[in-house]
């Protein structure tokens, strides 16, 4: 993302006082500037108008990226991490984001009612395999005609990138950024078969850019 846009978004996460904790400001600025995630998701959603449900939204950076790039579809972000949701609500209010909502939701207990597009970004690997299947089944059922299911995930392909991704995801748990350690990385062919069985056509695109991680963008839509 252009540095000026990343800086503008990151400023929404500055502390109220000069001596406050600036970790989210620096995290947001660096992630938006260096991670190809958001440009990849924006490209996938551009041209759609369906509401977006962002599963595991964290502090809500996708909402800021959408609005910064002129995408105005309704957005709702959900996450099990209440402190992150509080920061997401605060950041969205400070940035004046319109038609944006955030809620604390434990997806293990069920998905919010939704019809439109669904984003599942850097979430699947933290969900046990059986729960992954349930989450994907429910997400697929939410996809409206003309809408998209957009996933960013590591894949289980035995590569050096895959091993690096696992180590970083474990570190994210150690430093308490993620609520759990990685459970299982999806298999690409199994995902393809699931989408085809549900009547969705899917494209798999590497989304690691200059990073050492094995991240892929998967975009699925109804024929």
JSON list of C-alpha atoms in Angstrom, two decimals:
[
{"chain": "A", "resi": 1, "resn": "UNK", "atom": "CA", "xyz": [0.00, 0.00, 0.00]},
{"chain": "A", "resi": 2, "resn": "UNK", "atom": "CA", "xyz": [1.32, 3.52, -0.72]},
{"chain": "A", "resi": 3, "resn": "UNK", "atom": "CA", "xyz": [3.14, 4.95, 2.28]},
{"chain": "A", "resi": 4, "resn": "UNK", "atom": "CA", "xyz": [0.85, 8.00, 2.48]},
{"chain": "A", "resi": 5, "resn": "UNK", "atom": "CA", "xyz": [-2.24, 5.77, 2.73]},
{"chain": "A", "resi": 6, "resn": "UNK", "atom": "CA", "xyz": [-0.59, 3.51, 5.30]},
{"chain": "A", "resi": 7, "resn": "UNK", "atom": "CA", "xyz": [0.38, 6.51, 7.40]},
{"chain": "A", "resi": 8, "resn": "UNK", "atom": "CA", "xyz": [-3.12, 8.00, 7.21]},
{"chain": "A", "resi": 9, "resn": "UNK", "atom": "CA", "xyz": [-4.71, 4.76, 8.38]},
{"chain": "A", "resi": 10, "resn": "UNK", "atom": "CA", "xyz": [-2.13, 4.12, 11.09]},
{"chain": "A", "resi": 11, "resn": "UNK", "atom": "CA", "xyz": [-2.79, 7.54, 12.64]},
{"chain": "A", "resi": 12, "resn": "UNK", "atom": "CA", "xyz": [-6.26, 6.29, 13.67]},
{"chain": "A", "resi": 13, "resn": "UNK", "atom": "CA", "xyz": [-4.46, 3.97, 16.10]},
{"chain": "A", "resi": 14, "resn": "UNK", "atom": "CA", "xyz": [-2.32, 6.61, 17.81]},
{"chain": "A", "resi": 15, "resn": "UNK", "atom": "CA", "xyz": [-2.84, 6.88, 21.58]},
{"chain": "A", "resi": 16, "resn": "UNK", "atom": "CA", "xyz": [-4.86, 9.74, 22.98]},
{"chain": "A", "resi": 17, "resn": "UNK", "atom": "CA", "xyz": [-1.81, 11.10, 24.82]},
{"chain": "A", "resi": 18, "resn": "UNK", "atom": "CA", "xyz": [1.72, 11.59, 23.58]},
{"chain": "A", "resi": 19, "resn": "UNK", "atom": "CA", "xyz": [3.10, 9.16, 26.15]},
{"chain": "A", "resi": 20, "resn": "UNK", "atom": "CA", "xyz": [0.60, 6.37, 25.34]},
{"chain": "A", "resi": 21, "resn": "UNK", "atom": "CA", "xyz": [1.38, 3.00, 23.76]},
{"chain": "A", "resi": 22, "resn": "UNK", "atom": "CA", "xyz": [2.09, 3.40, 20.04]},
{"chain": "A", "resi": 23, "resn": "UNK", "atom": "CA", "xyz": [2.47, -0.30, 19.21]},
{"chain": "A", "resi": 24, "resn": "UNK", "atom": "CA", "xyz": [-0.73, -0.49, 17.13]},
{"chain": "A", "resi": 25, "resn": "UNK", "atom": "CA", "xyz": [0.26, 2.64, 15.22]},
{"chain": "A", "resi": 26, "resn": "UNK", "atom": "CA", "xyz": [3.62, 1.14, 14.23]},
{"chain": "A", "resi": 27, "resn": "UNK", "atom": "CA", "xyz": [2.13, -2.30, 13.61]},
{"chain": "A", "resi": 28, "resn": "UNK", "atom": "CA", "xyz": [-0.54, -0.87, 11.29]},
{"chain": "A", "resi": 29, "resn": "UNK", "atom": "CA", "xyz": [1.88, 1.34, 9.41]},
{"chain": "A", "resi": 30, "resn": "UNK", "atom": "CA", "xyz": [4.41, -1.44, 8.80]},
{"chain": "A", "resi": 31, "resn": "UNK", "atom": "CA", "xyz": [1.83, -4.09, 7.93]},
{"chain": "A", "resi": 32, "resn": "UNK", "atom": "CA", "xyz": [-0.04, -1.90, 5.48]},
{"chain": "A", "resi": 33, "resn": "UNK", "atom": "CA", "xyz": [3.20, -0.76, 3.87]},
{"chain": "A", "resi": 34, "resn": "UNK", "atom": "CA", "xyz": [4.82, -4.19, 3.52]},
{"chain": "A", "resi": 35, "resn": "UNK", "atom": "CA", "xyz": [2.15, -6.91, 3.47]},
{"chain": "A", "resi": 36, "resn": "UNK", "atom": "CA", "xyz": [0.59, -7.60, 0.03]},
{"chain": "A", "resi": 37, "resn": "UNK", "atom": "CA", "xyz": [-2.58, -8.82, 1.79]},
{"chain": "A", "resi": 38, "resn": "UNK", "atom": "CA", "xyz": [-4.69, -5.67, 1.49]},
{"chain": "A", "resi": 39, "resn": "UNK", "atom": "CA", "xyz": [-3.96, -4.81, -2.17]},
{"chain": "A", "resi": 40, "resn": "UNK", "atom": "CA", "xyz": [-4.73, -8.46, -2.98]},
{"chain": "A", "resi": 41, "resn": "UNK", "atom": "CA", "xyz": [-8.07, -8.41, -1.15]},
{"chain": "A", "resi": 42, "resn": "UNK", "atom": "CA", "xyz": [-9.02, -5.03, -2.62]},
{"chain": "A", "resi": 43, "resn": "UNK", "atom": "CA", "xyz": [-8.36, -6.31, -6.13]},
{"chain": "A", "resi": 44, "resn": "UNK", "atom": "CA", "xyz": [-10.62, -9.29, -5.42]},
{"chain": "A", "resi": 45, "resn": "UNK", "atom": "CA", "xyz": [-13.49, -7.17, -4.07]},
{"chain": "A", "resi": 46, "resn": "UNK", "atom": "CA", "xyz": [-13.24, -4.29, -6.53]},
{"chain": "A", "resi": 47, "resn": "UNK", "atom": "CA", "xyz": [-16.32, -4.21, -8.77]},
{"chain": "A", "resi": 48, "resn": "UNK", "atom": "CA", "xyz": [-18.57, -5.83, -6.14]},
{"chain": "A", "resi": 49, "resn": "UNK", "atom": "CA", "xyz": [-21.09, -4.03, -3.97]},
{"chain": "A", "resi": 50, "resn": "UNK", "atom": "CA", "xyz": [-22.28, -6.82, -1.66]},
{"chain": "A", "resi": 51, "resn": "UNK", "atom": "CA", "xyz": [-21.78, -6.37, 2.10]},
{"chain": "A", "resi": 52, "resn": "UNK", "atom": "CA", "xyz": [-18.52, -7.80, 3.44]},
{"chain": "A", "resi": 53, "resn": "UNK", "atom": "CA", "xyz": [-18.27, -9.98, 6.55]},
{"chain": "A", "resi": 54, "resn": "UNK", "atom": "CA", "xyz": [-14.65, -10.07, 7.79]},
{"chain": "A", "resi": 55, "resn": "UNK", "atom": "CA", "xyz": [-14.08, -13.16, 9.95]},
{"chain": "A", "resi": 56, "resn": "UNK", "atom": "CA", "xyz": [-11.24, -12.74, 12.44]},
{"chain": "A", "resi": 57, "resn": "UNK", "atom": "CA", "xyz": [-10.96, -9.04, 11.61]},
{"chain": "A", "resi": 58, "resn": "UNK", "atom": "CA", "xyz": [-8.43, -8.12, 14.31]},
{"chain": "A", "resi": 59, "resn": "UNK", "atom": "CA", "xyz": [-8.20, -4.34, 14.63]},
{"chain": "A", "resi": 60, "resn": "UNK", "atom": "CA", "xyz": [-10.17, -3.81, 11.42]},
{"chain": "A", "resi": 61, "resn": "UNK", "atom": "CA", "xyz": [-7.48, -2.76, 8.94]},
{"chain": "A", "resi": 62, "resn": "UNK", "atom": "CA", "xyz": [-9.47, -4.16, 6.02]},
{"chain": "A", "resi": 63, "resn": "UNK", "atom": "CA", "xyz": [-12.27, -1.67, 6.70]},
{"chain": "A", "resi": 64, "resn": "UNK", "atom": "CA", "xyz": [-9.77, 1.21, 6.53]},
{"chain": "A", "resi": 65, "resn": "UNK", "atom": "CA", "xyz": [-8.20, -0.18, 3.35]},
{"chain": "A", "resi": 66, "resn": "UNK", "atom": "CA", "xyz": [-11.61, -0.50, 1.67]},
{"chain": "A", "resi": 67, "resn": "UNK", "atom": "CA", "xyz": [-12.63, 3.06, 2.45]},
{"chain": "A", "resi": 68, "resn": "UNK", "atom": "CA", "xyz": [-9.21, 4.52, 1.57]},
{"chain": "A", "resi": 69, "resn": "UNK", "atom": "CA", "xyz": [-9.54, 2.91, -1.85]},
{"chain": "A", "resi": 70, "resn": "UNK", "atom": "CA", "xyz": [-13.08, 4.13, -2.49]},
{"chain": "A", "resi": 71, "resn": "UNK", "atom": "CA", "xyz": [-14.88, 0.82, -1.85]},
{"chain": "A", "resi": 72, "resn": "UNK", "atom": "CA", "xyz": [-18.06, 1.68, 0.03]},
{"chain": "A", "resi": 73, "resn": "UNK", "atom": "CA", "xyz": [-19.88, -1.63, 0.48]},
{"chain": "A", "resi": 74, "resn": "UNK", "atom": "CA", "xyz": [-21.21, -2.24, 4.02]},
{"chain": "A", "resi": 75, "resn": "UNK", "atom": "CA", "xyz": [-18.59, -3.88, 6.23]},
{"chain": "A", "resi": 76, "resn": "UNK", "atom": "CA", "xyz": [-18.86, -5.91, 9.42]},
{"chain": "A", "resi": 77, "resn": "UNK", "atom": "CA", "xyz": [-15.83, -7.30, 11.21]},
{"chain": "A", "resi": 78, "resn": "UNK", "atom": "CA", "xyz": [-16.01, -9.99, 13.90]},
{"chain": "A", "resi": 79, "resn": "UNK", "atom": "CA", "xyz": [-13.33, -11.44, 16.14]},
{"chain": "A", "resi": 80, "resn": "UNK", "atom": "CA", "xyz": [-13.15, -13.46, 19.34]},
{"chain": "A", "resi": 81, "resn": "UNK", "atom": "CA", "xyz": [-10.54, -11.06, 20.78]},
{"chain": "A", "resi": 82, "resn": "UNK", "atom": "CA", "xyz": [-12.49, -8.38, 22.67]},
{"chain": "A", "resi": 83, "resn": "UNK", "atom": "CA", "xyz": [-9.50, -5.99, 23.14]},
{"chain": "A", "resi": 84, "resn": "UNK", "atom": "CA", "xyz": [-8.84, -6.05, 19.38]},
{"chain": "A", "resi": 85, "resn": "UNK", "atom": "CA", "xyz": [-12.51, -5.32, 18.67]},
{"chain": "A", "resi": 86, "resn": "UNK", "atom": "CA", "xyz": [-12.37, -2.39, 21.08]},
{"chain": "A", "resi": 87, "resn": "UNK", "atom": "CA", "xyz": [-9.35, -1.03, 19.21]},
{"chain": "A", "resi": 88, "resn": "UNK", "atom": "CA", "xyz": [-11.11, -1.63, 15.88]},
{"chain": "A", "resi": 89, "resn": "UNK", "atom": "CA", "xyz": [-14.14, 0.35, 17.04]},
{"chain": "A", "resi": 90, "resn": "UNK", "atom": "CA", "xyz": [-11.96, 3.15, 18.33]},
{"chain": "A", "resi": 91, "resn": "UNK", "atom": "CA", "xyz": [-9.88, 3.31, 15.13]},
{"chain": "A", "resi": 92, "resn": "UNK", "atom": "CA", "xyz": [-12.94, 3.32, 12.88]},
{"chain": "A", "resi": 93, "resn": "UNK", "atom": "CA", "xyz": [-14.56, 6.10, 14.91]},
{"chain": "A", "resi": 94, "resn": "UNK", "atom": "CA", "xyz": [-11.40, 8.22, 14.84]},
{"chain": "A", "resi": 95, "resn": "UNK", "atom": "CA", "xyz": [-11.10, 7.75, 11.07]},
{"chain": "A", "resi": 96, "resn": "UNK", "atom": "CA", "xyz": [-14.79, 8.54, 10.52]},
{"chain": "A", "resi": 97, "resn": "UNK", "atom": "CA", "xyz": [-15.47, 5.29, 8.65]},
{"chain": "A", "resi": 98, "resn": "UNK", "atom": "CA", "xyz": [-19.07, 5.01, 7.43]},
{"chain": "A", "resi": 99, "resn": "UNK", "atom": "CA", "xyz": [-21.25, 1.87, 7.32]},
{"chain": "A", "resi": 100, "resn": "UNK", "atom": "CA", "xyz": [-18.71, -0.10, 9.37]},
{"chain": "A", "resi": 101, "resn": "UNK", "atom": "CA", "xyz": [-19.42, -2.27, 12.43]},
{"chain": "A", "resi": 102, "resn": "UNK", "atom": "CA", "xyz": [-17.37, -4.51, 14.71]},
{"chain": "A", "resi": 103, "resn": "UNK", "atom": "CA", "xyz": [-18.54, -7.20, 17.11]},
{"chain": "A", "resi": 104, "resn": "UNK", "atom": "CA", "xyz": [-17.02, -9.77, 19.46]},
{"chain": "A", "resi": 105, "resn": "UNK", "atom": "CA", "xyz": [-18.03, -13.17, 18.06]},
{"chain": "A", "resi": 106, "resn": "UNK", "atom": "CA", "xyz": [-16.79, -16.67, 18.85]},
{"chain": "A", "resi": 107, "resn": "UNK", "atom": "CA", "xyz": [-17.05, -18.41, 15.50]},
{"chain": "A", "resi": 108, "resn": "UNK", "atom": "CA", "xyz": [-16.89, -21.77, 17.25]},
{"chain": "A", "resi": 109, "resn": "UNK", "atom": "CA", "xyz": [-20.39, -20.99, 18.51]},
{"chain": "A", "resi": 110, "resn": "UNK", "atom": "CA", "xyz": [-21.76, -19.99, 15.12]},
{"chain": "A", "resi": 111, "resn": "UNK", "atom": "CA", "xyz": [-21.46, -17.49, 12.26]},
{"chain": "A", "resi": 112, "resn": "UNK", "atom": "CA", "xyz": [-23.43, -14.24, 12.15]},
{"chain": "A", "resi": 113, "resn": "UNK", "atom": "CA", "xyz": [-26.32, -14.19, 9.68]},
{"chain": "A", "resi": 114, "resn": "UNK", "atom": "CA", "xyz": [-24.95, -12.75, 6.45]},
{"chain": "A", "resi": 115, "resn": "UNK", "atom": "CA", "xyz": [-25.47, -12.71, 2.68]},
{"chain": "A", "resi": 116, "resn": "UNK", "atom": "CA", "xyz": [-22.78, -11.11, 0.56]},
{"chain": "A", "resi": 117, "resn": "UNK", "atom": "CA", "xyz": [-18.99, -11.42, 0.42]},
{"chain": "A", "resi": 118, "resn": "UNK", "atom": "CA", "xyz": [-16.88, -13.04, 3.14]},
{"chain": "A", "resi": 119, "resn": "UNK", "atom": "CA", "xyz": [-13.22, -12.42, 3.99]},
{"chain": "A", "resi": 120, "resn": "UNK", "atom": "CA", "xyz": [-11.26, -15.06, 5.93]},
{"chain": "A", "resi": 121, "resn": "UNK", "atom": "CA", "xyz": [-7.78, -13.58, 6.27]},
{"chain": "A", "resi": 122, "resn": "UNK", "atom": "CA", "xyz": [-4.99, -15.39, 8.13]},
{"chain": "A", "resi": 123, "resn": "UNK", "atom": "CA", "xyz": [-7.56, -17.34, 10.17]},
{"chain": "A", "resi": 124, "resn": "UNK", "atom": "CA", "xyz": [-7.90, -20.89, 8.84]},
{"chain": "A", "resi": 125, "resn": "UNK", "atom": "CA", "xyz": [-4.56, -22.15, 10.14]},
{"chain": "A", "resi": 126, "resn": "UNK", "atom": "CA", "xyz": [-5.61, -21.28, 13.70]},
{"chain": "A", "resi": 127, "resn": "UNK", "atom": "CA", "xyz": [-8.76, -23.42, 13.46]},
{"chain": "A", "resi": 128, "resn": "UNK", "atom": "CA", "xyz": [-8.75, -27.22, 13.98]},
{"chain": "A", "resi": 129, "resn": "UNK", "atom": "CA", "xyz": [-9.39, -29.20, 10.76]},
{"chain": "A", "resi": 130, "resn": "UNK", "atom": "CA", "xyz": [-12.94, -30.25, 11.65]},
{"chain": "A", "resi": 131, "resn": "UNK", "atom": "CA", "xyz": [-13.83, -26.68, 12.62]},
{"chain": "A", "resi": 132, "resn": "UNK", "atom": "CA", "xyz": [-12.20, -25.44, 9.40]},
{"chain": "A", "resi": 133, "resn": "UNK", "atom": "CA", "xyz": [-14.66, -27.55, 7.43]},
{"chain": "A", "resi": 134, "resn": "UNK", "atom": "CA", "xyz": [-17.62, -26.16, 9.38]},
{"chain": "A", "resi": 135, "resn": "UNK", "atom": "CA", "xyz": [-16.40, -22.57, 9.02]},
{"chain": "A", "resi": 136, "resn": "UNK", "atom": "CA", "xyz": [-15.89, -22.93, 5.26]},
{"chain": "A", "resi": 137, "resn": "UNK", "atom": "CA", "xyz": [-19.27, -24.63, 4.80]},
{"chain": "A", "resi": 138, "resn": "UNK", "atom": "CA", "xyz": [-21.02, -21.77, 6.57]},
{"chain": "A", "resi": 139, "resn": "UNK", "atom": "CA", "xyz": [-18.98, -19.11, 4.75]},
{"chain": "A", "resi": 140, "resn": "UNK", "atom": "CA", "xyz": [-19.80, -20.67, 1.37]},
{"chain": "A", "resi": 141, "resn": "UNK", "atom": "CA", "xyz": [-23.51, -20.59, 2.23]},
{"chain": "A", "resi": 142, "resn": "UNK", "atom": "CA", "xyz": [-23.19, -16.81, 2.81]},
{"chain": "A", "resi": 143, "resn": "UNK", "atom": "CA", "xyz": [-21.88, -16.01, -0.68]},
{"chain": "A", "resi": 144, "resn": "UNK", "atom": "CA", "xyz": [-24.47, -14.14, -2.73]},
{"chain": "A", "resi": 145, "resn": "UNK", "atom": "CA", "xyz": [-24.47, -14.09, -6.55]},
{"chain": "A", "resi": 146, "resn": "UNK", "atom": "CA", "xyz": [-21.83, -11.58, -7.66]},
{"chain": "A", "resi": 147, "resn": "UNK", "atom": "CA", "xyz": [-20.14, -11.67, -4.26]},
{"chain": "A", "resi": 148, "resn": "UNK", "atom": "CA", "xyz": [-16.79, -13.22, -3.35]},
{"chain": "A", "resi": 149, "resn": "UNK", "atom": "CA", "xyz": [-15.28, -15.50, -0.75]},
{"chain": "A", "resi": 150, "resn": "UNK", "atom": "CA", "xyz": [-11.75, -14.17, -0.23]},
{"chain": "A", "resi": 151, "resn": "UNK", "atom": "CA", "xyz": [-9.29, -16.22, 1.82]},
{"chain": "A", "resi": 152, "resn": "UNK", "atom": "CA", "xyz": [-5.66, -15.57, 2.70]},
{"chain": "A", "resi": 153, "resn": "UNK", "atom": "CA", "xyz": [-3.98, -18.57, 4.25]},
{"chain": "A", "resi": 154, "resn": "UNK", "atom": "CA", "xyz": [-0.82, -20.57, 4.37]},
{"chain": "A", "resi": 155, "resn": "UNK", "atom": "CA", "xyz": [-1.00, -23.91, 2.56]},
{"chain": "A", "resi": 156, "resn": "UNK", "atom": "CA", "xyz": [0.35, -27.27, 3.66]},
{"chain": "A", "resi": 157, "resn": "UNK", "atom": "CA", "xyz": [2.76, -28.01, 0.81]},
{"chain": "A", "resi": 158, "resn": "UNK", "atom": "CA", "xyz": [5.95, -28.97, 2.67]},
{"chain": "A", "resi": 159, "resn": "UNK", "atom": "CA", "xyz": [7.91, -26.00, 1.36]},
{"chain": "A", "resi": 160, "resn": "UNK", "atom": "CA", "xyz": [10.45, -23.87, 3.22]},
{"chain": "A", "resi": 161, "resn": "UNK", "atom": "CA", "xyz": [7.94, -21.02, 3.07]},
{"chain": "A", "resi": 162, "resn": "UNK", "atom": "CA", "xyz": [5.39, -23.27, 4.77]},
{"chain": "A", "resi": 163, "resn": "UNK", "atom": "CA", "xyz": [7.78, -24.03, 7.62]},
{"chain": "A", "resi": 164, "resn": "UNK", "atom": "CA", "xyz": [8.64, -20.33, 8.01]},
{"chain": "A", "resi": 165, "resn": "UNK", "atom": "CA", "xyz": [4.94, -19.46, 8.12]},
{"chain": "A", "resi": 166, "resn": "UNK", "atom": "CA", "xyz": [4.34, -22.00, 10.89]},
{"chain": "A", "resi": 167, "resn": "UNK", "atom": "CA", "xyz": [7.21, -20.61, 12.96]},
{"chain": "A", "resi": 168, "resn": "UNK", "atom": "CA", "xyz": [5.90, -17.05, 12.63]},
{"chain": "A", "resi": 169, "resn": "UNK", "atom": "CA", "xyz": [2.35, -18.11, 13.52]},
{"chain": "A", "resi": 170, "resn": "UNK", "atom": "CA", "xyz": [3.68, -19.85, 16.64]},
{"chain": "A", "resi": 171, "resn": "UNK", "atom": "CA", "xyz": [5.58, -16.67, 17.55]},
{"chain": "A", "resi": 172, "resn": "UNK", "atom": "CA", "xyz": [2.34, -14.68, 17.13]},
{"chain": "A", "resi": 173, "resn": "UNK", "atom": "CA", "xyz": [0.82, -16.84, 19.84]},
{"chain": "A", "resi": 174, "resn": "UNK", "atom": "CA", "xyz": [3.88, -16.56, 22.08]},
{"chain": "A", "resi": 175, "resn": "UNK", "atom": "CA", "xyz": [3.68, -12.75, 22.03]},
{"chain": "A", "resi": 176, "resn": "UNK", "atom": "CA", "xyz": [-0.11, -12.94, 22.56]},
{"chain": "A", "resi": 177, "resn": "UNK", "atom": "CA", "xyz": [-1.02, -11.30, 19.23]},
{"chain": "A", "resi": 178, "resn": "UNK", "atom": "CA", "xyz": [-3.06, -14.39, 18.25]},
{"chain": "A", "resi": 179, "resn": "UNK", "atom": "CA", "xyz": [-5.35, -16.15, 20.76]},
{"chain": "A", "resi": 180, "resn": "UNK", "atom": "CA", "xyz": [-4.10, -19.63, 19.79]},
{"chain": "A", "resi": 181, "resn": "UNK", "atom": "CA", "xyz": [-1.24, -21.44, 18.10]},
{"chain": "A", "resi": 182, "resn": "UNK", "atom": "CA", "xyz": [-1.64, -22.72, 14.52]},
{"chain": "A", "resi": 183, "resn": "UNK", "atom": "CA", "xyz": [-3.62, -25.96, 14.33]},
{"chain": "A", "resi": 184, "resn": "UNK", "atom": "CA", "xyz": [-3.51, -27.08, 10.69]},
{"chain": "A", "resi": 185, "resn": "UNK", "atom": "CA", "xyz": [-2.76, -25.55, 7.30]},
{"chain": "A", "resi": 186, "resn": "UNK", "atom": "CA", "xyz": [-5.26, -26.30, 4.51]},
{"chain": "A", "resi": 187, "resn": "UNK", "atom": "CA", "xyz": [-4.45, -28.54, 1.58]},
{"chain": "A", "resi": 188, "resn": "UNK", "atom": "CA", "xyz": [-4.94, -26.79, -1.77]},
{"chain": "A", "resi": 189, "resn": "UNK", "atom": "CA", "xyz": [-6.50, -29.72, -3.63]},
{"chain": "A", "resi": 190, "resn": "UNK", "atom": "CA", "xyz": [-8.91, -30.41, -0.81]},
{"chain": "A", "resi": 191, "resn": "UNK", "atom": "CA", "xyz": [-10.00, -26.78, -0.87]},
{"chain": "A", "resi": 192, "resn": "UNK", "atom": "CA", "xyz": [-10.49, -26.88, -4.65]},
{"chain": "A", "resi": 193, "resn": "UNK", "atom": "CA", "xyz": [-12.65, -29.98, -4.36]},
{"chain": "A", "resi": 194, "resn": "UNK", "atom": "CA", "xyz": [-14.78, -28.37, -1.64]},
{"chain": "A", "resi": 195, "resn": "UNK", "atom": "CA", "xyz": [-15.40, -25.24, -3.72]},
{"chain": "A", "resi": 196, "resn": "UNK", "atom": "CA", "xyz": [-16.22, -27.23, -6.86]},
{"chain": "A", "resi": 197, "resn": "UNK", "atom": "CA", "xyz": [-18.69, -29.39, -4.93]},
{"chain": "A", "resi": 198, "resn": "UNK", "atom": "CA", "xyz": [-20.41, -26.22, -3.72]},
{"chain": "A", "resi": 199, "resn": "UNK", "atom": "CA", "xyz": [-20.67, -24.77, -7.24]},
{"chain": "A", "resi": 200, "resn": "UNK", "atom": "CA", "xyz": [-17.93, -22.16, -6.75]},
{"chain": "A", "resi": 201, "resn": "UNK", "atom": "CA", "xyz": [-15.07, -21.49, -9.11]},
{"chain": "A", "resi": 202, "resn": "UNK", "atom": "CA", "xyz": [-11.87, -20.67, -7.28]},
{"chain": "A", "resi": 203, "resn": "UNK", "atom": "CA", "xyz": [-8.52, -19.15, -8.18]},
{"chain": "A", "resi": 204, "resn": "UNK", "atom": "CA", "xyz": [-5.36, -19.59, -6.10]},
{"chain": "A", "resi": 205, "resn": "UNK", "atom": "CA", "xyz": [-2.75, -16.84, -6.31]},
{"chain": "A", "resi": 206, "resn": "UNK", "atom": "CA", "xyz": [0.55, -16.54, -4.37]},
{"chain": "A", "resi": 207, "resn": "UNK", "atom": "CA", "xyz": [0.29, -13.56, -2.04]},
{"chain": "A", "resi": 208, "resn": "UNK", "atom": "CA", "xyz": [3.64, -13.56, -0.30]},
{"chain": "A", "resi": 209, "resn": "UNK", "atom": "CA", "xyz": [5.24, -10.73, -2.26]},
{"chain": "A", "resi": 210, "resn": "UNK", "atom": "CA", "xyz": [8.72, -10.13, -0.88]},
{"chain": "A", "resi": 211, "resn": "UNK", "atom": "CA", "xyz": [7.94, -11.83, 2.44]},
{"chain": "A", "resi": 212, "resn": "UNK", "atom": "CA", "xyz": [9.29, -15.32, 3.30]},
{"chain": "A", "resi": 213, "resn": "UNK", "atom": "CA", "xyz": [5.81, -16.70, 4.09]},
{"chain": "A", "resi": 214, "resn": "UNK", "atom": "CA", "xyz": [3.72, -19.23, 2.17]},
{"chain": "A", "resi": 215, "resn": "UNK", "atom": "CA", "xyz": [0.61, -17.06, 1.93]},
{"chain": "A", "resi": 216, "resn": "UNK", "atom": "CA", "xyz": [-1.96, -17.56, -0.82]},
{"chain": "A", "resi": 217, "resn": "UNK", "atom": "CA", "xyz": [-5.02, -15.61, -1.89]},
{"chain": "A", "resi": 218, "resn": "UNK", "atom": "CA", "xyz": [-8.01, -17.80, -2.73]},
{"chain": "A", "resi": 219, "resn": "UNK", "atom": "CA", "xyz": [-11.00, -16.15, -4.39]},
{"chain": "A", "resi": 220, "resn": "UNK", "atom": "CA", "xyz": [-14.16, -18.19, -4.89]},
{"chain": "A", "resi": 221, "resn": "UNK", "atom": "CA", "xyz": [-17.41, -17.09, -6.53]},
{"chain": "A", "resi": 222, "resn": "UNK", "atom": "CA", "xyz": [-20.55, -18.71, -7.84]},
{"chain": "A", "resi": 223, "resn": "UNK", "atom": "CA", "xyz": [-20.67, -19.50, -11.56]}
]
